[in-house]
Short mmCIF file of C-alpha atoms and ligand atoms in Angstrom, two decimals:
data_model
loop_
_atom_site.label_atom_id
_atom_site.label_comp_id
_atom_site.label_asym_id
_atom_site.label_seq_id
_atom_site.Cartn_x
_atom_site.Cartn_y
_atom_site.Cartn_z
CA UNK X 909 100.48 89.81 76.65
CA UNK X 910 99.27 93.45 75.56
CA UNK X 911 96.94 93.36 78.52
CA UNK X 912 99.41 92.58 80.99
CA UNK X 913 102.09 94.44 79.60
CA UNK X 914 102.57 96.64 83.12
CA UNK X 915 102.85 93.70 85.42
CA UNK X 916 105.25 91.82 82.50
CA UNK X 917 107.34 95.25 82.65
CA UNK X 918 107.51 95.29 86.60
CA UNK X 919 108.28 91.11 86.48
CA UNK X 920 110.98 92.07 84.17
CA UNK X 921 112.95 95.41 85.95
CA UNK X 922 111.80 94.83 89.64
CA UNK X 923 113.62 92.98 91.90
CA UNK X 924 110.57 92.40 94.01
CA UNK X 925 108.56 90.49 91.64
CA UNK X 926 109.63 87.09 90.52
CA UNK X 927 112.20 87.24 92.55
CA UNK X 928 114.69 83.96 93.78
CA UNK X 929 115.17 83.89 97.43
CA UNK X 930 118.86 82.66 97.69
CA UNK X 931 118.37 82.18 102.29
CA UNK X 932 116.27 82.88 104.64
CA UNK X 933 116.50 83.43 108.63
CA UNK X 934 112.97 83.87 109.92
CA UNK X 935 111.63 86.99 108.33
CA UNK X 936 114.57 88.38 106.78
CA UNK X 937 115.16 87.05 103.52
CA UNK X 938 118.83 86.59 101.40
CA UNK X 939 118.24 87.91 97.72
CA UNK X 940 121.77 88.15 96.05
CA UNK X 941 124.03 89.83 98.38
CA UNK X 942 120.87 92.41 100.04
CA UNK X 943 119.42 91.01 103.08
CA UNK X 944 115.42 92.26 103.82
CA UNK X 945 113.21 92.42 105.96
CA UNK X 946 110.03 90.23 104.96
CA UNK X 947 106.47 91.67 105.06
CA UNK X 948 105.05 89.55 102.13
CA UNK X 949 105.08 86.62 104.28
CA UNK X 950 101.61 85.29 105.11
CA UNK X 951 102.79 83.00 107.55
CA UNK X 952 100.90 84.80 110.19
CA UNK X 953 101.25 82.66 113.20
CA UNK X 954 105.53 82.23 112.29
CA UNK X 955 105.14 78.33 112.42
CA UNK X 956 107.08 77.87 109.34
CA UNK X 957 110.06 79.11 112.14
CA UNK X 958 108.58 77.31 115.03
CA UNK X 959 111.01 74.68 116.08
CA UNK X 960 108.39 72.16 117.75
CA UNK X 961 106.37 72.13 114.41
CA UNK X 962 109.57 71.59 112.38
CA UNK X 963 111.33 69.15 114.73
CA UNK X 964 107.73 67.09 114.60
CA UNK X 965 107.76 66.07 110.82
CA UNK X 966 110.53 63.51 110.49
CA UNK X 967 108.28 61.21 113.06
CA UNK X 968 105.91 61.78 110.58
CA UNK X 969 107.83 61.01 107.58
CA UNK X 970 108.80 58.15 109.37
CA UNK X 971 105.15 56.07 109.73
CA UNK X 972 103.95 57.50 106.22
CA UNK X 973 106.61 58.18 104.12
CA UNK X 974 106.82 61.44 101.60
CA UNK X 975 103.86 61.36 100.24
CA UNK X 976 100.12 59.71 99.93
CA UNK X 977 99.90 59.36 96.18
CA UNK X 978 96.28 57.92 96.30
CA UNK X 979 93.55 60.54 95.20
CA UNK X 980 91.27 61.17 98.42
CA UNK X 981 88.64 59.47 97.01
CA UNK X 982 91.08 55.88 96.92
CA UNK X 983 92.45 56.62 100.34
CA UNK X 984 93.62 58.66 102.66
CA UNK X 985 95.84 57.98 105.63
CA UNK X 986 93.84 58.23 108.97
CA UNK X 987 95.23 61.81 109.71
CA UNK X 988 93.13 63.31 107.21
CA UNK X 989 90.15 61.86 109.38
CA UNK X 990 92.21 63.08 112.89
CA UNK X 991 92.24 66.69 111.38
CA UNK X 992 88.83 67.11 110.11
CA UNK X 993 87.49 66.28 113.64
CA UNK X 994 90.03 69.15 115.06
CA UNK X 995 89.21 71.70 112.18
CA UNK X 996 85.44 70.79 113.28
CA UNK X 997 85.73 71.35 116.91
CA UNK X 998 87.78 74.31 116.57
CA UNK X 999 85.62 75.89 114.10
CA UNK X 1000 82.52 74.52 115.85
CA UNK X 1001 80.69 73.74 112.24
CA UNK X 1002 79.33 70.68 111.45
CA UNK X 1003 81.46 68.49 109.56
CA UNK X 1004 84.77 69.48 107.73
CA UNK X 1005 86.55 68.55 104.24
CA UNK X 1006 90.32 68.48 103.68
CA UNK X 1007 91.61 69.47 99.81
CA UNK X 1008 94.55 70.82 98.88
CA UNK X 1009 94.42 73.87 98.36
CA UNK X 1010 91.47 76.89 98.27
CA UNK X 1011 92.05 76.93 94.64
CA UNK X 1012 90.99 73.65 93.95
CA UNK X 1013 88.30 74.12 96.58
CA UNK X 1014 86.75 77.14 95.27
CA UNK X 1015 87.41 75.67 91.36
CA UNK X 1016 85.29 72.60 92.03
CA UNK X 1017 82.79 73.46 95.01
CA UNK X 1018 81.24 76.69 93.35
CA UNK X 1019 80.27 74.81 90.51
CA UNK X 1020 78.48 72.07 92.84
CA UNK X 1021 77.34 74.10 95.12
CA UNK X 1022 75.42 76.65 92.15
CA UNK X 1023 74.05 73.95 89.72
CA UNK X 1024 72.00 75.44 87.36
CA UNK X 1025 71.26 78.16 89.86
CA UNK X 1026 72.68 81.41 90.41
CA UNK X 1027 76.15 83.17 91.93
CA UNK X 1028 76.29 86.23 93.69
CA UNK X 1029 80.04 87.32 93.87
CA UNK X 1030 81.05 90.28 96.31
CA UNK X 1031 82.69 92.75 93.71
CA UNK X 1032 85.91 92.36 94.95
CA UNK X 1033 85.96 88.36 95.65
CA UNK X 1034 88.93 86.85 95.04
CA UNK X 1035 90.28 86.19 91.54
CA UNK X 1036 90.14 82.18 92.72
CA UNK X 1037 86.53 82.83 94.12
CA UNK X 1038 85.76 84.60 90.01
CA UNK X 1039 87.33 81.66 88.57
CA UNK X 1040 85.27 79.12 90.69
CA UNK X 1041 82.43 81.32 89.21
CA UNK X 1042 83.44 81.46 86.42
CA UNK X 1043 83.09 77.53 85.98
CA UNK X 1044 80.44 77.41 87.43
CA UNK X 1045 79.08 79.75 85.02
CA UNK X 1046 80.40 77.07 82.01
CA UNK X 1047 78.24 74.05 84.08
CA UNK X 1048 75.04 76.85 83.73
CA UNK X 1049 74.70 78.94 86.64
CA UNK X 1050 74.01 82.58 86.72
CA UNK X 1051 76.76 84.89 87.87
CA UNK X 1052 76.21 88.52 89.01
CA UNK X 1053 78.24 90.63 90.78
CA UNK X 1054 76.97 92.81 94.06
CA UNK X 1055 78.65 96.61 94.89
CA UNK X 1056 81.88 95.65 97.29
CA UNK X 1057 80.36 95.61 101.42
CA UNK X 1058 76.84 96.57 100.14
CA UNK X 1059 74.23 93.87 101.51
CA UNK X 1060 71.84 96.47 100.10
CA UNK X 1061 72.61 95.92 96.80
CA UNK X 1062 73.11 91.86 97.64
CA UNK X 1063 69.15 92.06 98.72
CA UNK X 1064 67.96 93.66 95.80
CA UNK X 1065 69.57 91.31 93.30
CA UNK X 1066 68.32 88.28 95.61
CA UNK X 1067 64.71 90.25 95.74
CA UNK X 1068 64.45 89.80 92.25
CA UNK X 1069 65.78 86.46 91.90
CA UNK X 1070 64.11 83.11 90.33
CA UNK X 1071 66.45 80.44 90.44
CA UNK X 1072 67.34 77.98 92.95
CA UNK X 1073 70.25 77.00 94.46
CA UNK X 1074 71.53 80.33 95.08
CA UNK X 1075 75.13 80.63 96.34
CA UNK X 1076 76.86 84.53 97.79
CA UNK X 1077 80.45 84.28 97.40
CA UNK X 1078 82.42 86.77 99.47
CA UNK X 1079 85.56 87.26 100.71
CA UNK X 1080 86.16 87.01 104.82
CA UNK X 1081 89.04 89.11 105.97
CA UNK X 1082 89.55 90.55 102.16
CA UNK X 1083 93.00 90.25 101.05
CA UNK X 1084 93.93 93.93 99.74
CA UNK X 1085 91.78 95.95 102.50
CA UNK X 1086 92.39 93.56 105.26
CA UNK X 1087 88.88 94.16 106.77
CA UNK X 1088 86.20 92.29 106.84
CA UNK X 1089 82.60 91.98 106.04
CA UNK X 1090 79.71 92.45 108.07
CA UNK X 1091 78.82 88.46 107.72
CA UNK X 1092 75.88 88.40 110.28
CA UNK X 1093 74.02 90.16 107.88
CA UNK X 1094 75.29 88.43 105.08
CA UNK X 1095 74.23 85.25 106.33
CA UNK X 1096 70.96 87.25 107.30
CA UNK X 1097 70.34 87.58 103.72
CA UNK X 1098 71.49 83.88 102.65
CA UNK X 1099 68.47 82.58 104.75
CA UNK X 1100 66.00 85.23 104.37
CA UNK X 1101 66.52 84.41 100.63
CA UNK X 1102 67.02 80.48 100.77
CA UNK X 1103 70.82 80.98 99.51
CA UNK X 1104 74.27 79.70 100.90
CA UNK X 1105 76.60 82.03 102.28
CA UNK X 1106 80.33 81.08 101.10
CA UNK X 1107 82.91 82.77 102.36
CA UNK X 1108 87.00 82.93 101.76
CA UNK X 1109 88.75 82.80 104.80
CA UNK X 1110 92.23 82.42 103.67
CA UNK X 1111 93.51 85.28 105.77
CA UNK X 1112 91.15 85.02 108.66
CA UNK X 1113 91.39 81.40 110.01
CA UNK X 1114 94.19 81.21 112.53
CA UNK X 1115 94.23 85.37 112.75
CA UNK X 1116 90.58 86.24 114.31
CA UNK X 1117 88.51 83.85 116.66
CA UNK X 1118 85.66 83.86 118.84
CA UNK X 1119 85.13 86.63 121.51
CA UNK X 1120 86.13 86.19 125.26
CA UNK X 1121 86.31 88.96 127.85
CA UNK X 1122 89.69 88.11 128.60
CA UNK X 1123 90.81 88.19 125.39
CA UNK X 1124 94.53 89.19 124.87
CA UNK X 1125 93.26 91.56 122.13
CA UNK X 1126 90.65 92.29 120.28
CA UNK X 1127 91.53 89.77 117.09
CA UNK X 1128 89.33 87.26 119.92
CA UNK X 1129 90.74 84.09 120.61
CA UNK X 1130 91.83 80.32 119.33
CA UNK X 1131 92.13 82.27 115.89
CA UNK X 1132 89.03 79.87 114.60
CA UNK X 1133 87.65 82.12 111.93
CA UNK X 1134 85.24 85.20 110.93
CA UNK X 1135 81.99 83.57 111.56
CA UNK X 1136 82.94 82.94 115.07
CA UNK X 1137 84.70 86.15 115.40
CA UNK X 1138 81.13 88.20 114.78
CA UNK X 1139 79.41 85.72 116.80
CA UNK X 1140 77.30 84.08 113.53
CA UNK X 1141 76.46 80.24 113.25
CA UNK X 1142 76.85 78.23 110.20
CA UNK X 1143 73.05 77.68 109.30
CA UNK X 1144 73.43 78.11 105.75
CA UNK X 1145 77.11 79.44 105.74
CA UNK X 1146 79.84 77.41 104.24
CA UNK X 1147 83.67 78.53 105.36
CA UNK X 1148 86.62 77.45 102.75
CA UNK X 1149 90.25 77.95 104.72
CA UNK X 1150 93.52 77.18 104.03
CA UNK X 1151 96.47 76.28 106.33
CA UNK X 1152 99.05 77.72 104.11
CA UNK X 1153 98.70 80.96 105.06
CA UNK X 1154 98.39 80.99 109.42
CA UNK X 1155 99.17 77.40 109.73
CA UNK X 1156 101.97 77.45 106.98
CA UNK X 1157 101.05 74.11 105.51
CA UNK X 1158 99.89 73.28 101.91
CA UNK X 1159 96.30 72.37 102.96
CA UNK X 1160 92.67 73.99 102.76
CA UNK X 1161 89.30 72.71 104.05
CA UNK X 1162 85.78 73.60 103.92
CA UNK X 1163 83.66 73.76 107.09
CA UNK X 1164 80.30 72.38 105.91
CA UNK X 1165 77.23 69.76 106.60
CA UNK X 1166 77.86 66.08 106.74
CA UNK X 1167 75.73 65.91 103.91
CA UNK X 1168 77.20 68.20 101.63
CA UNK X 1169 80.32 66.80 102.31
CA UNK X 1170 78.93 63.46 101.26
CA UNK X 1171 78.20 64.84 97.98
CA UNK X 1172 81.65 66.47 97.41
CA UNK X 1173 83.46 63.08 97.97
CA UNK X 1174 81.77 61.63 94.88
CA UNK X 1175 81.28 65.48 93.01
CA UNK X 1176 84.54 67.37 93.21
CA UNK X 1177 86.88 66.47 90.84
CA UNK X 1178 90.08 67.43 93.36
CA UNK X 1179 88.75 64.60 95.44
CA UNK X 1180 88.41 62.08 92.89
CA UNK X 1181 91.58 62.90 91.09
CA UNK X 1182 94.09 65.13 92.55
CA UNK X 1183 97.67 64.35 94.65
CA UNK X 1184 97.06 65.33 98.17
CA UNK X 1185 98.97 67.17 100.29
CA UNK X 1186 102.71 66.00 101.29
CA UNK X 1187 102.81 64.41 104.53
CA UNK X 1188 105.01 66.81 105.89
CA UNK X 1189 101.95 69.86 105.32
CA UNK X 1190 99.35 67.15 107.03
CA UNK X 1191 102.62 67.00 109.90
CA UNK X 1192 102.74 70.35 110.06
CA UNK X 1193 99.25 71.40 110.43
CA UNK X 1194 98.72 68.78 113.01
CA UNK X 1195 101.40 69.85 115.15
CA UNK X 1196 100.44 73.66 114.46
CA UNK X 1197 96.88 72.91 115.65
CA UNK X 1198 98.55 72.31 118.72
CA UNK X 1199 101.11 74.99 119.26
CA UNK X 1200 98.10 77.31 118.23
CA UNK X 1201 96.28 75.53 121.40
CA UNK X 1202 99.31 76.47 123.57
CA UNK X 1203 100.94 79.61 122.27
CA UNK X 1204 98.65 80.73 119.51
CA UNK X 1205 96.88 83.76 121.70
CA UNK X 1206 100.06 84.96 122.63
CA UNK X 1207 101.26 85.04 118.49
CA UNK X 1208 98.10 86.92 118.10
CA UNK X 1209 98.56 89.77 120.60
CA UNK X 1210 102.31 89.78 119.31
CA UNK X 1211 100.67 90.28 115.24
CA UNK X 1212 97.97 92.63 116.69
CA UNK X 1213 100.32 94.81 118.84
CA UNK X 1214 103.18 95.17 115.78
CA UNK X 1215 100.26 95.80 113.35
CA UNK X 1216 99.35 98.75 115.30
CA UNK X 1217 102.59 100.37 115.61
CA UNK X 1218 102.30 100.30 111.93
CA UNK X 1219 99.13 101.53 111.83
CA UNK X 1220 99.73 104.09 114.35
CA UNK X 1221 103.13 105.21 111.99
CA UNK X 1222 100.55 106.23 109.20
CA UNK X 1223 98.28 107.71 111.11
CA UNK X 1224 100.79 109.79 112.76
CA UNK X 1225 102.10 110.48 108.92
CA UNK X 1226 98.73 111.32 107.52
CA UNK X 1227 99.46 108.10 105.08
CA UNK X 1228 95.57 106.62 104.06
CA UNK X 1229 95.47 102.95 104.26
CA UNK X 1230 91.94 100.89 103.43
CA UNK X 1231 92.59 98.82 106.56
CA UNK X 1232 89.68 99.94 109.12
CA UNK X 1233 90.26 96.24 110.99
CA UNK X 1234 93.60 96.40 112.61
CA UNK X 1235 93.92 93.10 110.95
CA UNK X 1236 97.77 92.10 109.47
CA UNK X 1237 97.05 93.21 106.05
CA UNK X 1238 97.63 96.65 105.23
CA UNK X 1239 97.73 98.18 102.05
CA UNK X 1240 99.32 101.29 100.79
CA UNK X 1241 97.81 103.16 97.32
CA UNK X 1242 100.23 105.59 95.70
CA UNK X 1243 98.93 109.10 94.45
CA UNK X 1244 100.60 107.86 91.00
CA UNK X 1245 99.94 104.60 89.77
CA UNK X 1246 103.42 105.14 87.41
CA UNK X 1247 105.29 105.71 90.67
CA UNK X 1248 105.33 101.84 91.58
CA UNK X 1249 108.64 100.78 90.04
CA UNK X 1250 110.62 103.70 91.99
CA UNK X 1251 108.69 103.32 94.87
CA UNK X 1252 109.53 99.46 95.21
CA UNK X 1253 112.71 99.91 94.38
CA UNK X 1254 113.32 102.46 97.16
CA UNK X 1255 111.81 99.83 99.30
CA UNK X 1256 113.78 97.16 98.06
CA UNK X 1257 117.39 99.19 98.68
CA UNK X 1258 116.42 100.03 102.05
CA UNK X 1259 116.06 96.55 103.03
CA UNK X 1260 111.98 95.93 102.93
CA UNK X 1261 110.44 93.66 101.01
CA UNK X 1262 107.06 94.26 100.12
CA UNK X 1263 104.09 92.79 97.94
CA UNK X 1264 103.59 94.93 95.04
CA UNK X 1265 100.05 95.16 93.93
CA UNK X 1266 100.61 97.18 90.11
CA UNK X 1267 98.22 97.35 87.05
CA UNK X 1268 96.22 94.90 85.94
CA UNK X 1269 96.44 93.06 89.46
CA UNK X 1270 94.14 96.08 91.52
CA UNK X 1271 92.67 98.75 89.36
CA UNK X 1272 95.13 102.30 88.25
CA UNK X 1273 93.80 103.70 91.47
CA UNK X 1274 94.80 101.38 93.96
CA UNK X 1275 98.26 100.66 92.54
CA UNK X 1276 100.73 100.46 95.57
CA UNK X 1277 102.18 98.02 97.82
CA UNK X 1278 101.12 95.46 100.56
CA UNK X 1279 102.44 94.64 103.80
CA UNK X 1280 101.51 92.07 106.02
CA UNK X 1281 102.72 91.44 109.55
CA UNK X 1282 103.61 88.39 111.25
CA UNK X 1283 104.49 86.93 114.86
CA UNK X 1284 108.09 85.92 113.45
CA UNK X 1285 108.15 89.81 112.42
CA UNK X 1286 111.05 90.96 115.20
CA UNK X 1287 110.06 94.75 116.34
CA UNK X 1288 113.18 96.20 114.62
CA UNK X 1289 112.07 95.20 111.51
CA UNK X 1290 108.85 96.63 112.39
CA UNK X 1291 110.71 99.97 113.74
CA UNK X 1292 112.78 99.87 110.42
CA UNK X 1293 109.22 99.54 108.38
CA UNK X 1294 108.30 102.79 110.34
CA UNK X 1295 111.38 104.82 109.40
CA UNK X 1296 111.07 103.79 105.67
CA UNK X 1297 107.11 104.54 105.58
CA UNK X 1298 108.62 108.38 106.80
CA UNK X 1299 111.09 108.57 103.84
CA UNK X 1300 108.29 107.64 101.46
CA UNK X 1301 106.36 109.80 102.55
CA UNK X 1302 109.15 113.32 102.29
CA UNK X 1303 110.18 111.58 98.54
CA UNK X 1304 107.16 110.34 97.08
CA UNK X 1305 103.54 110.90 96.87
CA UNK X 1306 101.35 108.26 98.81
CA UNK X 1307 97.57 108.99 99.19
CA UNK X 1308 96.46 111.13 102.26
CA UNK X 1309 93.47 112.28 103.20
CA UNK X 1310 93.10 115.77 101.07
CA UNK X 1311 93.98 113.60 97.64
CA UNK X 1312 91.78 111.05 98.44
CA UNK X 1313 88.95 113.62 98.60
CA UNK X 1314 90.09 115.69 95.50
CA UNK X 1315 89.72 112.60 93.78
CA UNK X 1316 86.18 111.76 94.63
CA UNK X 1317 85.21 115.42 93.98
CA UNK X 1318 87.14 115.25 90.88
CA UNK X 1319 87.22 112.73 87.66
CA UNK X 1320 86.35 110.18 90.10
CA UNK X 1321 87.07 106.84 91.06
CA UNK X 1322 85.76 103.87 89.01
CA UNK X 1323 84.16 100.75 90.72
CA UNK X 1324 86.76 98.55 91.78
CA UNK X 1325 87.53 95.58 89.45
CA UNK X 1326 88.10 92.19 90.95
CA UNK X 1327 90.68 91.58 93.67
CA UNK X 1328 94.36 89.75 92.90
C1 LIG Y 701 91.53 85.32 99.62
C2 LIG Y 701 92.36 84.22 99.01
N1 LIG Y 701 91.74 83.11 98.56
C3 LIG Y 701 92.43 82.11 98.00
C4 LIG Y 701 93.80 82.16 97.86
C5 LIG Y 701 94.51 80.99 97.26
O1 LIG Y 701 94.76 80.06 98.27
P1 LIG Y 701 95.45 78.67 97.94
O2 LIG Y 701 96.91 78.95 97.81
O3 LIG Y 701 95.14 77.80 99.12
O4 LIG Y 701 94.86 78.15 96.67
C6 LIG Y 701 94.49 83.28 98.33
C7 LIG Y 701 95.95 83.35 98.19
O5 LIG Y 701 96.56 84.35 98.12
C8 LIG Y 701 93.75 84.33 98.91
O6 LIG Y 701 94.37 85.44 99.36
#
C-alpha cells in the first residue's frame, strides 16, 4: 500500500477516480446530481450510442442466447469464424485470432511467442504488454528494455543478441502520448535481426487506416490499423487489437500467420480455458464492422476535426501536450505533480470529466490529466473543454514551453518508467 499511497489518496478524495456513474446520455455522464461532459471515454467511433448497433443485438440474443460458456478451444459459435475472416480482410494480414480481451492476449501470447528466447519491450509499453513480459520472463525468456521511440538503441541490443526467438514489444498509437511509432523501421529491424515485431494497437485499430488520396483526413481510411496506416506489411509483424475501445465491444484479436495461430489454439491458456466474450460484444462488433464500412470515415473526420480544435486551443494557449499525431489522445502534464487533486477537482466542478494520470501510474513528471475525443463528443462539449483548458491555464500552472526547457537544463528529467 506504501507504494501506492498517492493514487490510494486520490481514489479516496477525488471524485474522478473510482467513481459510480449513476446515467448516462451519450457523452455526458450523471454522477450524483453534477452532469459532465465525458472525455475518458475510449469509445472512439460512438457505437456504444449508435442505434443500428444497439437495436441489432436482441436478434442476436435471440439465435445464441446470453452467453457461449464453452472455452474456445470446446467450441465456439460460427461467428467467431465470420469475424476472423472480416478482421482478416480488413486488416489485410494473414489469418486472425479472437480472445477476449488484450490482457489475456498479451498475458499468454508473449510467453509463447518468446520461449526461452528473448523480449525487447519499448520503454514505455504498456503495463499489460510488461506483465505479458513479465511471464514470459517466469517461462525463461530474456527481457530488456529499449530507450522509448529509439530503434537505435533497439539495434544495438538486437546487434549483440544470442538467443532465438526474439520478440520487440511496442506500443502502436501509445496510450499517454497518443503518437505513434515509426513501425516501418521497427519491423525493419525485426527482420534484419530474425525477430517478431508485436505491436499494441488498442487505440489505433478503428482510429487510423490505410492511406487514400481522397481521404477525408489524414487519420487514412477504413480505420484498419498502424501497420497499414505507414504503409508496412506483416512479414514478421504480429498486431494484438481490441474492439473495446473503437468498436466498443469486449473482444481483442491478434492478426497473425495461420500457423501461429495453430499453435495458440492448443498453447494459450485463454483459449483452452477462459469464458468468451458475451454474445452481445460478438453482436456488437459484427454489426460495428459494418457501420464502420458505411459511416466509419465520416466518425473519423468528425474525431480528427474536434481533436484539432483542441489541439489548436493549446497551441493558441501556449499549453505543451506530448501529442505530435493529431490522434484522439491528448495528454496534459502539470508544472506540479502535487497540483493534481485541485486541478481535477476544478475540472470535475466545471462539468469535465477527465482521466487522471497521478503518481505511481506515469512518473512525478508527467502527472496530469488525459483527454480523449470521440465521434459521440457533441462540439459544445468540445467548445466547453476549450473554455475550461483557458481557466486552467490563468489559475494553475500547466507545462509550457519555457518550463519544459528549464527543466531539461535544470535537475532534469528521469527516463520515463513504464506506461499505465
Ligand atoms: C495500450 C493498451 N493495451 C492494452 C489495454 C488493455 O486492453 P483490454 O481491456 O482489452 O485488456 C489497454 C487499455 O487501456 C491499453 O490502453
Amino acid at each position: 500500500m506504501a507504494s501506492v499511497a498517492d493514487l490510494d489518496r486520490l481514489k479516496r478524495s477525488h471524485p474522478m477516480l473510482d467513481a459510480v456513474i449513476d446515467e448516462v446520455d451519450g457523452r455526458r455522464i450523471r454522477i450524483g446530481d453534477n452532469w459532465l461532459a465525458d472525455f475518458a471515454s475510449c469509445n472512439y467511433l460512438g457505437l456504444d450510442w449508435d442505434r443500428e448497433v444497439i437495436e441489432a443485438v436482441p436478434g442476436f440474443l435471440d439465435v445464441w442466447g446470453t452467453h457461449p460458456s464453452w472455452s474456445r478451444l470446446l467450441g465456439s459459435p460460427v461467428l467467431y469464424e465470420q469475424l476472423e475472416e472480416r478482421l482478416t480482410e480488413l486488416l489485410g494480414c494473414e489469418d486472425t485470432l479472437l480472445l477476449p480481451t488484450i490482457t489475456h492476449i498479451h498475458m499468454s501470447v508473449i510467453p509463447v511467442l518468446a520461449g526461452n528466447g528473448a523480449i525487447f519491450m519499448d520503454g514505455r509499453a504498456h503495463k499489460t504488454i510488461f506483465d505479458g513480459c513479465s511471464i514470459a520472463q517466469g517461462h525463461g525468456a530474456t527481457v530488456q528494455r529499449f530507450r522509448h521511440d529509439d530503434p537505435e538503441h533497439l539495434e544495438e541490443l538486437l546487434r549483440a543478441c544470442t538467443l532465438t526467438p526474439r520478440v520487440i514489444a511496442t506500443d502502436g498509437v501509445n496510450s499517454m502520448t497518443g503518437n505513434a511509432p515509426d513501425v516501418r523501421e521497427l519491423a525493419r529491424l525485426a527482420r534484419e535481426y530474425d525477430a517478431l515485431l508485436y505491436v499494441d494497437e488498442a487505440h489505433g485499430f478503428g482510429v487510423i487506416g490505410e492511406r487514400r488520396p481522397d481521404e477525408p483526413c489524414d487519420y487514412g481510411v477504413r480505420g484498419n490499423g498502424l501497420i497499414r496506416h505507414q504503409g508496412e506489411t506483416y512479414e514478421n509483424v504480429v498486431i494484438v487489437a481490441g474492439m473495446s475501445k473503437a468498436y466498443s465491444s469486449l473482444l481483442a484479436f491478434i492478426g497473425l500467420p495461420s500457423r501461429l495461430k495453430d499453435v495458440l489454439k492448443v498453447a494459450a491458456p485463454p483459449y483452452l480455458f477462459s469464458g468468451p466474450s458475451p454474445v452481445a460484444s460478438l453482436a456488437t462488433a459484427w454489426v460495428g464492422l459494418d457501420v464502420n464500412e458505411k459511416r466509419g470515415d465520416r466518425y473519423r473526420a468528425e474525431i480528427h476535426r474536434k481533436t484539432h480544435r483542441v489541439l489548436d486551443r493549446l497551441g493558441e494557449l501556449g499549453i505543451y501536450t506530448p501529442n505530435r499525431s493529431g490522434f484522439p489522445i491528448v495528454e496534459i502534464p502539470l508544472a506540479n505533480h502535487e497540483d493534481i487533486d485541485v486541478v481535477g477537482r476544478y475540472l470535475y466542478d466545471r462539468g469535465i470529466y477527465v482521466t487522471m494520470a497521478a503518481y505511481p501510474l506515469v512518473p512525478k513528471n508527467e502527472v496530469g490529466f488525459r483527454l480523449q475525443v470521440t465521434a459521440a463528443n457533441h462540439d459544445e462539449e468540445i467548445e466547453l473543454l476549450c473554455e475550461v483548458l483557458g481557466e486552467l491555464d490563468e489559475r494553475f500552472d500547466l507545462q509550457h514551453a519555457d518550463h519544459r526547457q528549464l527543466m531539461r537544463a535544470g535537475a532534469g528529467w528521469p527516463e520515463p518508467a513504464t506506461g499505465p
